[in-house]
Amino acid sequence: MTFEFLAKDPASKARAGVLTTAHGTIQTPIFMPVGTAGTVKAVHQRELKEDVKAQIILGNTYHLYLRPGLNVLEKAGGLHKFNGWDRPILTDSGGYQVFSLSGTRKIVEEGVKFRSHIDGSSHLFTPENVMDTQRTIGADIIMAFDECTPYPCDYKYAKNSMERTHRWLQRCIDRFDTTDPKYGYEQTLFPIVQGSTYKDLRIQSAETIASKNRPGNAIGGLSVGEPAEMMYEMTELVCDILPADKPRYLMGVGTPANILENIALGVDMFDCVLPTRNARNGMLFTTQGIINIRNERWKEDFSPIDAELGGYVSTFYSKAYLRHLMHATEMLGAQIASVHNLTFYLWLVGQAREQIMAGTFRAWKDQMVKKLMTRL
Ligand SMILES: CO[C@@H]1O[C@H](CNc2nc3cc4c(=O)[nH]c(N)nc4cc3[nH]2)[C@@H](O)[C@H]1O
């Protein structure tokens, strides 16, 4: 994987570039739709390509390992063949999901023991077997096995957790660098910065991660309930230490405003469940502001969902019709709203990229953040 720099904003730390992987190129800044169990919920691959214009999507080691399982994925020839997405895929390593999903889990030096949230069966994730699992899934970019330090937590826990994540990282690197890809194309391992919200730990973790000299780096342990100002402070601190010539991926972020603010701090890659999760609840992100489509106000509004956004669903369907589908709990409602919100997120990062290339990002960002927060 290579990262080519194209432009840097003169009035912020925002940058535009191109990531090249075995399954194609990615224009950064980029938003990566979350496809947890091998599907971006309620969205066809064709819609992801043609409407959303997604360039890379996420899969999840924890979910895919449990279901459909590694045998099926290996027999299919990897996730790209299994779900038909022939562009880049990134898989999270399971560290976060074990904590957010499985009821019972226990951290030991070897790894994490947990019970499946599906059938209660017992499993052990280790840095080594998580690398092997991600080799079998076949994502272009794979994440190190880490502990996403819970928030809030005391300094001692954060320090111990970070140090264990660093030990696990070395084991990931040792395993990854001594095993081969399974399907004939190169994969890339990204390490993940931890350190919770403690400045000295964040500095230490960023320096450790930078020293591994991998092709890209991720920032973890954020978007876990901390105030946005704290997220920005930690991200800026870490971005100033991570090498500028490598892509920076801020995990699990975020709202449209979070994304623009973090692009200004030097982040290149984002993923979040918000666009799809909120869509299913009727919360739409639009070029005019945020709409709760279930609201009475839209009952007889026959104007397009978002005429300015472009794309099939946002111009073909009306607000009134989508409101009706949501109230009737019709599946098409979730599908339309999901494609719309994802199209909005990719539009937003595309606009940001154009502004960075034109050298006008900073002023555009400040004005756009205000507009994005408007509740219609
Ligand atoms: C804003 O949306 C809310 O916030 C959550 C996303 N926030 C988030 N933070 C993350 C941190 C890590 C990490 O440190 N390590 C690894 N491996 N993966 C991670 C994945 C993460 N996702 C959504 O679930 C949603 O509830």
JSON list of C-alpha atoms and ligand atoms in Angstrom, two decimals, residues 92-93 96 146 148 192 194 220-224 251-252 272-274 277, ligand 1:
[
{"chain": "A", "resi": 92, "resn": "ASP", "atom": "CA", "xyz": [-11.12, -3.98, 12.57]},
{"chain": "A", "resi": 93, "resn": "SER", "atom": "CA", "xyz": [-9.33, -6.54, 14.71]},
{"chain": "A", "resi": 96, "resn": "TYR", "atom": "CA", "xyz": [-13.27, -3.09, 20.39]},
{"chain": "A", "resi": 146, "resn": "ASP", "atom": "CA", "xyz": [-5.50, -3.85, 20.91]},
{"chain": "A", "resi": 148, "resn": "CYS", "atom": "CA", "xyz": [-9.75, 0.07, 23.33]},
{"chain": "A", "resi": 192, "resn": "ILE", "atom": "CA", "xyz": [-3.33, 1.68, 16.88]},
{"chain": "A", "resi": 194, "resn": "GLN", "atom": "CA", "xyz": [-4.03, 4.26, 22.79]},
{"chain": "A", "resi": 220, "resn": "GLY", "atom": "CA", "xyz": [-7.93, 4.35, 18.92]},
{"chain": "A", "resi": 221, "resn": "GLY", "atom": "CA", "xyz": [-9.50, 4.81, 22.32]},
{"chain": "A", "resi": 222, "resn": "LEU", "atom": "CA", "xyz": [-11.60, 7.79, 21.19]},
{"chain": "A", "resi": 223, "resn": "SER", "atom": "CA", "xyz": [-15.25, 8.26, 20.26]},
{"chain": "A", "resi": 224, "resn": "VAL", "atom": "CA", "xyz": [-16.00, 6.25, 23.40]},
{"chain": "A", "resi": 251, "resn": "MET", "atom": "CA", "xyz": [-11.41, 4.94, 14.52]},
{"chain": "A", "resi": 252, "resn": "GLY", "atom": "CA", "xyz": [-15.15, 5.20, 15.08]},
{"chain": "A", "resi": 272, "resn": "CYS", "atom": "CA", "xyz": [-18.60, 5.26, 11.96]},
{"chain": "A", "resi": 273, "resn": "VAL", "atom": "CA", "xyz": [-21.92, 3.48, 12.31]},
{"chain": "A", "resi": 274, "resn": "LEU", "atom": "CA", "xyz": [-23.80, 6.80, 12.74]},
{"chain": "A", "resi": 277, "resn": "ARG", "atom": "CA", "xyz": [-27.56, 3.43, 12.54]},
{"chain": "B", "resi": 1, "resn": "LIG", "atom": "C1", "xyz": [-19.90, 7.71, 17.36]},
{"chain": "B", "resi": 1, "resn": "LIG", "atom": "O1", "xyz": [-20.33, 6.34, 17.20]},
{"chain": "B", "resi": 1, "resn": "LIG", "atom": "C2", "xyz": [-20.40, 5.64, 18.42]},
{"chain": "B", "resi": 1, "resn": "LIG", "atom": "O2", "xyz": [-19.09, 5.36, 18.83]},
{"chain": "B", "resi": 1, "resn": "LIG", "atom": "C3", "xyz": [-18.75, 4.02, 18.47]},
{"chain": "B", "resi": 1, "resn": "LIG", "atom": "C4", "xyz": [-17.57, 4.08, 17.60]},
{"chain": "B", "resi": 1, "resn": "LIG", "atom": "N1", "xyz": [-16.41, 4.48, 18.37]},
{"chain": "B", "resi": 1, "resn": "LIG", "atom": "C5", "xyz": [-15.29, 3.73, 18.29]},
{"chain": "B", "resi": 1, "resn": "LIG", "atom": "N2", "xyz": [-14.17, 3.98, 18.99]},
{"chain": "B", "resi": 1, "resn": "LIG", "atom": "C6", "xyz": [-13.29, 2.99, 18.67]},
{"chain": "B", "resi": 1, "resn": "LIG", "atom": "C7", "xyz": [-12.03, 2.69, 19.16]},
{"chain": "B", "resi": 1, "resn": "LIG", "atom": "C8", "xyz": [-11.36, 1.53, 18.68]},
{"chain": "B", "resi": 1, "resn": "LIG", "atom": "C9", "xyz": [-10.06, 1.14, 19.21]},
{"chain": "B", "resi": 1, "resn": "LIG", "atom": "O3", "xyz": [-9.47, 1.80, 20.09]},
{"chain": "B", "resi": 1, "resn": "LIG", "atom": "N3", "xyz": [-9.51, -0.01, 18.74]},
{"chain": "B", "resi": 1, "resn": "LIG", "atom": "C10", "xyz": [-10.12, -0.76, 17.78]},
{"chain": "B", "resi": 1, "resn": "LIG", "atom": "N4", "xyz": [-9.50, -1.88, 17.35]},
{"chain": "B", "resi": 1, "resn": "LIG", "atom": "N5", "xyz": [-11.32, -0.43, 17.25]},
{"chain": "B", "resi": 1, "resn": "LIG", "atom": "C11", "xyz": [-11.96, 0.71, 17.71]},
{"chain": "B", "resi": 1, "resn": "LIG", "atom": "C12", "xyz": [-13.25, 1.02, 17.21]},
{"chain": "B", "resi": 1, "resn": "LIG", "atom": "C13", "xyz": [-13.92, 2.14, 17.71]},
{"chain": "B", "resi": 1, "resn": "LIG", "atom": "N6", "xyz": [-15.18, 2.66, 17.47]},
{"chain": "B", "resi": 1, "resn": "LIG", "atom": "C14", "xyz": [-19.92, 3.44, 17.70]},
{"chain": "B", "resi": 1, "resn": "LIG", "atom": "O4", "xyz": [-20.06, 2.08, 18.06]},
{"chain": "B", "resi": 1, "resn": "LIG", "atom": "C15", "xyz": [-21.06, 4.31, 18.13]},
{"chain": "B", "resi": 1, "resn": "LIG", "atom": "O5", "xyz": [-21.65, 3.81, 19.33]}
]
